[in-house]
mmCIF file with all atom_site columns, C-alpha atoms in Angstrom:
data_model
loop_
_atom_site.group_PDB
_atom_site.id
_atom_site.type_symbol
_atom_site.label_atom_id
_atom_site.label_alt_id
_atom_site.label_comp_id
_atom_site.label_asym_id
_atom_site.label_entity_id
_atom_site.label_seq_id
_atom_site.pdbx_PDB_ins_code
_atom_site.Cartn_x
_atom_site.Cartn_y
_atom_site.Cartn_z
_atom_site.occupancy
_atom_site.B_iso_or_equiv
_atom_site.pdbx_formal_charge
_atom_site.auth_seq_id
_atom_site.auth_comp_id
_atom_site.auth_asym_id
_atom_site.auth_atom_id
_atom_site.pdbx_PDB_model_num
ATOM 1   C CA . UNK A 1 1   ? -53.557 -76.041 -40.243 1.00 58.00 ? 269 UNK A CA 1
ATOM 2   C CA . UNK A 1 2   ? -54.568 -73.366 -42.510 1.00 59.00 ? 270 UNK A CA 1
ATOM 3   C CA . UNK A 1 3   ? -57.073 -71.848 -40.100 1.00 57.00 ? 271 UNK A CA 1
ATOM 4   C CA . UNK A 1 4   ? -54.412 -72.333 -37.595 1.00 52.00 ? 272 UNK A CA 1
ATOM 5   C CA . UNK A 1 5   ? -51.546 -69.909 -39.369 1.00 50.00 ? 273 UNK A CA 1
ATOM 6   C CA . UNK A 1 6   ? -54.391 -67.379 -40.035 1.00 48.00 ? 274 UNK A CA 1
ATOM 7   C CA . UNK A 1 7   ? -55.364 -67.091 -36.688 1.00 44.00 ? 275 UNK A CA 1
ATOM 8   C CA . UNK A 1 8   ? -52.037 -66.564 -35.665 1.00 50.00 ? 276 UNK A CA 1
ATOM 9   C CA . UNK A 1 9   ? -51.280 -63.909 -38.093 1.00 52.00 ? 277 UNK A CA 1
ATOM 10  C CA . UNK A 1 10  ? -54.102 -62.256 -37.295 1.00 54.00 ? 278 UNK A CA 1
ATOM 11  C CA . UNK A 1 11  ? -53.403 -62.543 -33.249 1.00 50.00 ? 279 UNK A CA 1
ATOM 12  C CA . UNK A 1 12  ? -49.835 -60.941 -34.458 1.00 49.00 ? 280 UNK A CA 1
ATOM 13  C CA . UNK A 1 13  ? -51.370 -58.220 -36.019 1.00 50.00 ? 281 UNK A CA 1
ATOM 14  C CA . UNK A 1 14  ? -53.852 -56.866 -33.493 1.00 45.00 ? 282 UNK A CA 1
ATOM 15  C CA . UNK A 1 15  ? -50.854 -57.175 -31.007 1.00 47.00 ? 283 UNK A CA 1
ATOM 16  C CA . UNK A 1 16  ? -48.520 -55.483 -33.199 1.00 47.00 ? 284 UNK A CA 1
ATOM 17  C CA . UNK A 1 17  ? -51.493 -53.048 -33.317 1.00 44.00 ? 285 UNK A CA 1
ATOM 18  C CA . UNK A 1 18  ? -52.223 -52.758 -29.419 1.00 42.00 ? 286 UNK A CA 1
ATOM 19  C CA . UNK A 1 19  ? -48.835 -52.839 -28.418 1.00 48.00 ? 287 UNK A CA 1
ATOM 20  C CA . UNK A 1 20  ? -48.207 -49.618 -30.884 1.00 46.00 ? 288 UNK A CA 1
ATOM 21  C CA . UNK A 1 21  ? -51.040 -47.818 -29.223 1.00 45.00 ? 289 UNK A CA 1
ATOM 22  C CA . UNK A 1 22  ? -50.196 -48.649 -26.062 1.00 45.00 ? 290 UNK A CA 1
ATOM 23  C CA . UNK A 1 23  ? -46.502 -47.611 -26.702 1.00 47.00 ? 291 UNK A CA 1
ATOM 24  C CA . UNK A 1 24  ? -47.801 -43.876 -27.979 1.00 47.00 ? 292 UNK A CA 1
ATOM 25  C CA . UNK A 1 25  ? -50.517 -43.711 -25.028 1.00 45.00 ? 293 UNK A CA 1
ATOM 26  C CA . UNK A 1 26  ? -47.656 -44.537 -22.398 1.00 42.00 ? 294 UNK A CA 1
ATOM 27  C CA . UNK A 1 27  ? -45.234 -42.061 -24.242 1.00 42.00 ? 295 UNK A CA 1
ATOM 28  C CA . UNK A 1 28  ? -47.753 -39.436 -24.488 1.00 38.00 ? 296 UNK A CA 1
ATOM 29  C CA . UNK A 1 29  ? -48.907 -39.613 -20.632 1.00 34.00 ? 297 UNK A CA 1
ATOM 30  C CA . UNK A 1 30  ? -45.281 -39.315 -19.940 1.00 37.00 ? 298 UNK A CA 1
ATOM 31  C CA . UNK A 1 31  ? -44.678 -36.119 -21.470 1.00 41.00 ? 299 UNK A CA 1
ATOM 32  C CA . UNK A 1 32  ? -47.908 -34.941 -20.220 1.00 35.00 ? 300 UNK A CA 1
ATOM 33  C CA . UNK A 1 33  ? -46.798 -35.706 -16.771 1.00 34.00 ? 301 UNK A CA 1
ATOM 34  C CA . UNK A 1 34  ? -43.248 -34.138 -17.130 1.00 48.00 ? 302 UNK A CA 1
ATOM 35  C CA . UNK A 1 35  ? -44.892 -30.664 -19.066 1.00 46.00 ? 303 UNK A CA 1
ATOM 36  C CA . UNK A 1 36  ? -47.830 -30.810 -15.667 1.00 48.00 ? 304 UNK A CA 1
ATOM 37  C CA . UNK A 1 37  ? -44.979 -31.167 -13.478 1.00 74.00 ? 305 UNK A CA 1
ATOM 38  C CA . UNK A 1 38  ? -43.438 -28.010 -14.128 1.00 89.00 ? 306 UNK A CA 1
ATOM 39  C CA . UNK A 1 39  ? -44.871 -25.021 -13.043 1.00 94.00 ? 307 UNK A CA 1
ATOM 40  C CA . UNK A 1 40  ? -45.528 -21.787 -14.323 1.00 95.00 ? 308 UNK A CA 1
ATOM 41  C CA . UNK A 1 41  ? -46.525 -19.917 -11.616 1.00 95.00 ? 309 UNK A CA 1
ATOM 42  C CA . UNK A 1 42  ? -43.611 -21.518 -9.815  1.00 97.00 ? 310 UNK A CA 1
ATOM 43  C CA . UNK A 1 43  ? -41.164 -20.592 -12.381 1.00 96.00 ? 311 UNK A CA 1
ATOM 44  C CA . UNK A 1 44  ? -42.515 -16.876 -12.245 1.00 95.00 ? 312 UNK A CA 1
ATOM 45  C CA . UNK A 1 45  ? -41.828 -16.390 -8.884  1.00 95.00 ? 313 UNK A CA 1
ATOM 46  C CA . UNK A 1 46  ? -38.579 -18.081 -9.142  1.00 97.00 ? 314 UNK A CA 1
ATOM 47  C CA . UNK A 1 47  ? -36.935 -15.979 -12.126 1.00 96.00 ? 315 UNK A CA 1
ATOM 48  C CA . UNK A 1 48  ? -37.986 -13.191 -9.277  1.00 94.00 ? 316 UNK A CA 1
ATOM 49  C CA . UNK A 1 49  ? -36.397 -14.466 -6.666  1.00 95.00 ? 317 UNK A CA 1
ATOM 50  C CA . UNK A 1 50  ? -33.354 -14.991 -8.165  1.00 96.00 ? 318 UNK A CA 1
ATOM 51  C CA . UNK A 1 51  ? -33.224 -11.675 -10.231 1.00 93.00 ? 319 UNK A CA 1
ATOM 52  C CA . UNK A 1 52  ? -33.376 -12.570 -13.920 1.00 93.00 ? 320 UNK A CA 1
ATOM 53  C CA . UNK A 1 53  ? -35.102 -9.375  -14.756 1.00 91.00 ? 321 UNK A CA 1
ATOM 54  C CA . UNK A 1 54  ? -32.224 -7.139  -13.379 1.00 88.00 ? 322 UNK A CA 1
ATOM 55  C CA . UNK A 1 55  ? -30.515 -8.446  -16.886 1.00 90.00 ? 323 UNK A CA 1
ATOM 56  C CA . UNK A 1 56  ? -33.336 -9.637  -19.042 1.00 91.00 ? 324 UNK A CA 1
ATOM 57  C CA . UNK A 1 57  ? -36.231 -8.506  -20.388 1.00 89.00 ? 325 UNK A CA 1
ATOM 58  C CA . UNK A 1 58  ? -38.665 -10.349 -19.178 1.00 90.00 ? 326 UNK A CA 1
ATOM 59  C CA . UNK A 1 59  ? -42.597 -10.441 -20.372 1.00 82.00 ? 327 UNK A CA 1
ATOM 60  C CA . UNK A 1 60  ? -44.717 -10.116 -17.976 1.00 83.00 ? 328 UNK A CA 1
ATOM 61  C CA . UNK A 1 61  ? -42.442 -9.620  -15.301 1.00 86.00 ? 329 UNK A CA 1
ATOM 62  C CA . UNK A 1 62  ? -41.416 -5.228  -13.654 1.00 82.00 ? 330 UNK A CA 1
ATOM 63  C CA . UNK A 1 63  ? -37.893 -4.875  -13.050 1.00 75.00 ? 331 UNK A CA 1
ATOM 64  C CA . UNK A 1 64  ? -35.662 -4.792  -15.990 1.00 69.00 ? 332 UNK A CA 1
ATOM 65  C CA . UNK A 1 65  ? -33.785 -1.446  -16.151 1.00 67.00 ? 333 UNK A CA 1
ATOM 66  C CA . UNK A 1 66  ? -30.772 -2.288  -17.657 1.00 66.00 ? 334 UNK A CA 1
ATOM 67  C CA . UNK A 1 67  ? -30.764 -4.853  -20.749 1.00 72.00 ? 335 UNK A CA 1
ATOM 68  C CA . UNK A 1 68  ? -27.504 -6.246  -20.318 1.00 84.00 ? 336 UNK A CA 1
ATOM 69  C CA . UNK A 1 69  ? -28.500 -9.731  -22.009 1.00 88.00 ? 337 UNK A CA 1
ATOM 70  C CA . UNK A 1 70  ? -30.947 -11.062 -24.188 1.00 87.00 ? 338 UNK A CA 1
ATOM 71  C CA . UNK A 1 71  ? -34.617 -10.220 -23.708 1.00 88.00 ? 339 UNK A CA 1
ATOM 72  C CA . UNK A 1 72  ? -36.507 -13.880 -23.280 1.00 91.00 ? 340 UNK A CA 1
ATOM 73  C CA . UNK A 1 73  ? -39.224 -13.457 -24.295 1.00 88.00 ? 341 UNK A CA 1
ATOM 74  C CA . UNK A 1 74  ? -40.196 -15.787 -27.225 1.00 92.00 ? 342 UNK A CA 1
ATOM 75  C CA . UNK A 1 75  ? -37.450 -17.972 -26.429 1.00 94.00 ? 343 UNK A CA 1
ATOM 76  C CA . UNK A 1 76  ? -39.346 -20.989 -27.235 1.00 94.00 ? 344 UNK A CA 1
ATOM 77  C CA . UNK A 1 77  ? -39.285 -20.250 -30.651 1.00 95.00 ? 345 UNK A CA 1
ATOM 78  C CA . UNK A 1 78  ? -35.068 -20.004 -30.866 1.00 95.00 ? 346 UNK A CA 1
ATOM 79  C CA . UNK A 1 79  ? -33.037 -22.837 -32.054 1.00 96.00 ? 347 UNK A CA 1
ATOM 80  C CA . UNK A 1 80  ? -30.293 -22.149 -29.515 1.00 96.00 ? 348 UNK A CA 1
ATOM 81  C CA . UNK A 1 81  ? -29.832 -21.480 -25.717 1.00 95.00 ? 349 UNK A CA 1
ATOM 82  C CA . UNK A 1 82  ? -26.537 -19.638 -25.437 1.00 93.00 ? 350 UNK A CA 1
ATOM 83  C CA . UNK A 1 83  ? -25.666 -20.590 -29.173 1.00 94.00 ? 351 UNK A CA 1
ATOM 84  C CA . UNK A 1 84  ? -24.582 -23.725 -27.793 1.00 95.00 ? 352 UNK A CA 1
ATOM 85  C CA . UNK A 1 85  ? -27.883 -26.090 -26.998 1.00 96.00 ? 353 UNK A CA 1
ATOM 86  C CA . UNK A 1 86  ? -30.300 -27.321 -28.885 1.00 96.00 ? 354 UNK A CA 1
ATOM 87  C CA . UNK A 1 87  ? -33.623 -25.439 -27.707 1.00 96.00 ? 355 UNK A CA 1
ATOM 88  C CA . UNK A 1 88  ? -35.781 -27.322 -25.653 1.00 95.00 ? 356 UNK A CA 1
ATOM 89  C CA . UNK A 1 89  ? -37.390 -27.076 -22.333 1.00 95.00 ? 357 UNK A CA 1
ATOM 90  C CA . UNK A 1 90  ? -34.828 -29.893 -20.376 1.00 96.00 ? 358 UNK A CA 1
ATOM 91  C CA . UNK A 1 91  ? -32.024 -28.000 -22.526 1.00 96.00 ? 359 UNK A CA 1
ATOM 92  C CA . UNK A 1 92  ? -33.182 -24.538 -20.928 1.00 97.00 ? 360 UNK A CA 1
ATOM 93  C CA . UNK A 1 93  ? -33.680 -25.981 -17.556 1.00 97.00 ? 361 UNK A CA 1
ATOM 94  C CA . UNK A 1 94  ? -29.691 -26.990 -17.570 1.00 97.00 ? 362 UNK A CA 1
ATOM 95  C CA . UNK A 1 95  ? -28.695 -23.654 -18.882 1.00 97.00 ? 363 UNK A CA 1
ATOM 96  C CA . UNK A 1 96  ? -30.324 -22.169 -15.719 1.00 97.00 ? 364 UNK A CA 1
ATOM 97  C CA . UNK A 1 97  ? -29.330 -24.346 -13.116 1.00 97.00 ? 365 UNK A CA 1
ATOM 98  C CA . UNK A 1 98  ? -24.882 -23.795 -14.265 1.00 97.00 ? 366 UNK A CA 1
ATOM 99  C CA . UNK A 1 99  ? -24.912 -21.435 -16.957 1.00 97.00 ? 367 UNK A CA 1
ATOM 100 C CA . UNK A 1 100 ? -21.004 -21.306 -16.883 1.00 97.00 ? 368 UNK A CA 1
ATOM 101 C CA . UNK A 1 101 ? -20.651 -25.076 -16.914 1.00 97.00 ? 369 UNK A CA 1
ATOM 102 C CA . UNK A 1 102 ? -22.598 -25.642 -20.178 1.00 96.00 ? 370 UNK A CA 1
ATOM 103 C CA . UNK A 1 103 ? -20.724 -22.383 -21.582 1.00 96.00 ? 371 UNK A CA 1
ATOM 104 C CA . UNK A 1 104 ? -17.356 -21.141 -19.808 1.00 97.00 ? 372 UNK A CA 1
ATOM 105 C CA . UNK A 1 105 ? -17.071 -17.649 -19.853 1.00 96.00 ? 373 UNK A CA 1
ATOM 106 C CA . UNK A 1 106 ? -20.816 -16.569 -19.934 1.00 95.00 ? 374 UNK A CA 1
ATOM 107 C CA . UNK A 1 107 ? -21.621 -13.538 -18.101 1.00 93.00 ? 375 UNK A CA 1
ATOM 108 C CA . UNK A 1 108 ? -24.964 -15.151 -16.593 1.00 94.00 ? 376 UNK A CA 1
ATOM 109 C CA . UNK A 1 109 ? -23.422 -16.580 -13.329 1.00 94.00 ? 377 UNK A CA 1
ATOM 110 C CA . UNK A 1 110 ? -24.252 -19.858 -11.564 1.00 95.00 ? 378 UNK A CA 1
ATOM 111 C CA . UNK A 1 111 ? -26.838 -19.469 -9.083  1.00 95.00 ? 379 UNK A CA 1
ATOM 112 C CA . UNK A 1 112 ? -26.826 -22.707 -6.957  1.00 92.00 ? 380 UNK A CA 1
ATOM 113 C CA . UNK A 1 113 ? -30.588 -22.922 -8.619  1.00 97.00 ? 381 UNK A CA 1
ATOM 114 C CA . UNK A 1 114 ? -32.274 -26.227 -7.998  1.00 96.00 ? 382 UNK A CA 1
ATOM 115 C CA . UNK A 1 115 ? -33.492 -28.778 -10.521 1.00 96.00 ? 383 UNK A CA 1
ATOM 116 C CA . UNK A 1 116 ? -36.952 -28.309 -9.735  1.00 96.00 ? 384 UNK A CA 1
ATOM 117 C CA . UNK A 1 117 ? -37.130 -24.496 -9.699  1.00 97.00 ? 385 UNK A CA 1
ATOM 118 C CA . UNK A 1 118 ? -34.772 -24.351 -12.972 1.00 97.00 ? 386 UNK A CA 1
ATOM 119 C CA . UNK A 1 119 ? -37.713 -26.592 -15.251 1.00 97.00 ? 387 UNK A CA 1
ATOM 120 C CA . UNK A 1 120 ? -40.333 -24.389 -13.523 1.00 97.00 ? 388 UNK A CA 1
ATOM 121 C CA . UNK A 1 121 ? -38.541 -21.408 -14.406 1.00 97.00 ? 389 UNK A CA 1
ATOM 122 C CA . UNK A 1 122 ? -37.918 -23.150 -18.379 1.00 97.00 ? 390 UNK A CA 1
ATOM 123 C CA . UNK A 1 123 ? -41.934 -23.614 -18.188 1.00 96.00 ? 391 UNK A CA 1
ATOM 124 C CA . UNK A 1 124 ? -42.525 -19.974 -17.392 1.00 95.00 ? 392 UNK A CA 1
ATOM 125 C CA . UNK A 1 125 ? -40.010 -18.872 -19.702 1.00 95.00 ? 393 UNK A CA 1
ATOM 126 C CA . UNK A 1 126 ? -41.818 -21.397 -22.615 1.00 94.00 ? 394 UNK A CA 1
ATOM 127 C CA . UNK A 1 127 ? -45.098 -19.729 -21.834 1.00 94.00 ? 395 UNK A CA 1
ATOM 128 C CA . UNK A 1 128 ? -43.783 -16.168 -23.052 1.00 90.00 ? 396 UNK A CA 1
ATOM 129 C CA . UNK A 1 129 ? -44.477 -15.645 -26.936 1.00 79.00 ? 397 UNK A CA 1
#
């Protein structure tokens, strides 16, 4: 009986144990995936196409000749997007896509951007420092 409960304990604990590393591995891939799935080069080309440096300052990117709004680069390292979200790449990605829906009012207008393009062009704009 004894030998019994200790050999279930122990089966307890090494699945406590695997099931925690699995659990990290799984969560781990998954963000890997998501932060491969954007693209940078994508995003570049996008924040072109629709414009963003005729307002921003943008690193790495000609165009800007009047600042009207905030230069991005190191926009990573903010802890707001518009003073209203929480900084993070999903966060920046819905500020691009409806800029006036997440902040009525805002001069940046709504560009009928699409989801896919928007977290490419949050990658791109994550890259800057």
């Amino acid at each position: 009986m004894r030998t019994t409960y200790f050999l279930i304990s122990q089966f307890a604990g090494l699945f406590l144990l695997l099931s925690t590393i699995l659990f990290a591995g799984c969560s781990e891939q998954s963000a890997r995936a998501k932060a491969v799935d954007a693209s940078i080069e994508r995003g570049r080309i996008a924040i072109q196409h629709y414009g963003c440096t005729s307002c921003h300052q943008i690193g790495g990117l000609p165009g800007t000749r009047f600042e009207s709004a905030a230069p991005l680069a190191g926009i990573a390292e903010r802890a707001y997007i518009a003073g209203v979200l929480v900084n993070s790449p999903r966060s920046l990605a819905r500020w691009i896509r409806n800029p006036p829906a997440v902040k009525p009012g805002t001069a940046m207008p709504a560009l009928a951007i699409k989801d896919k393009e928007a977290s490419d062009m949050a990658a791109y704009l994550y890259s800057l420092r």
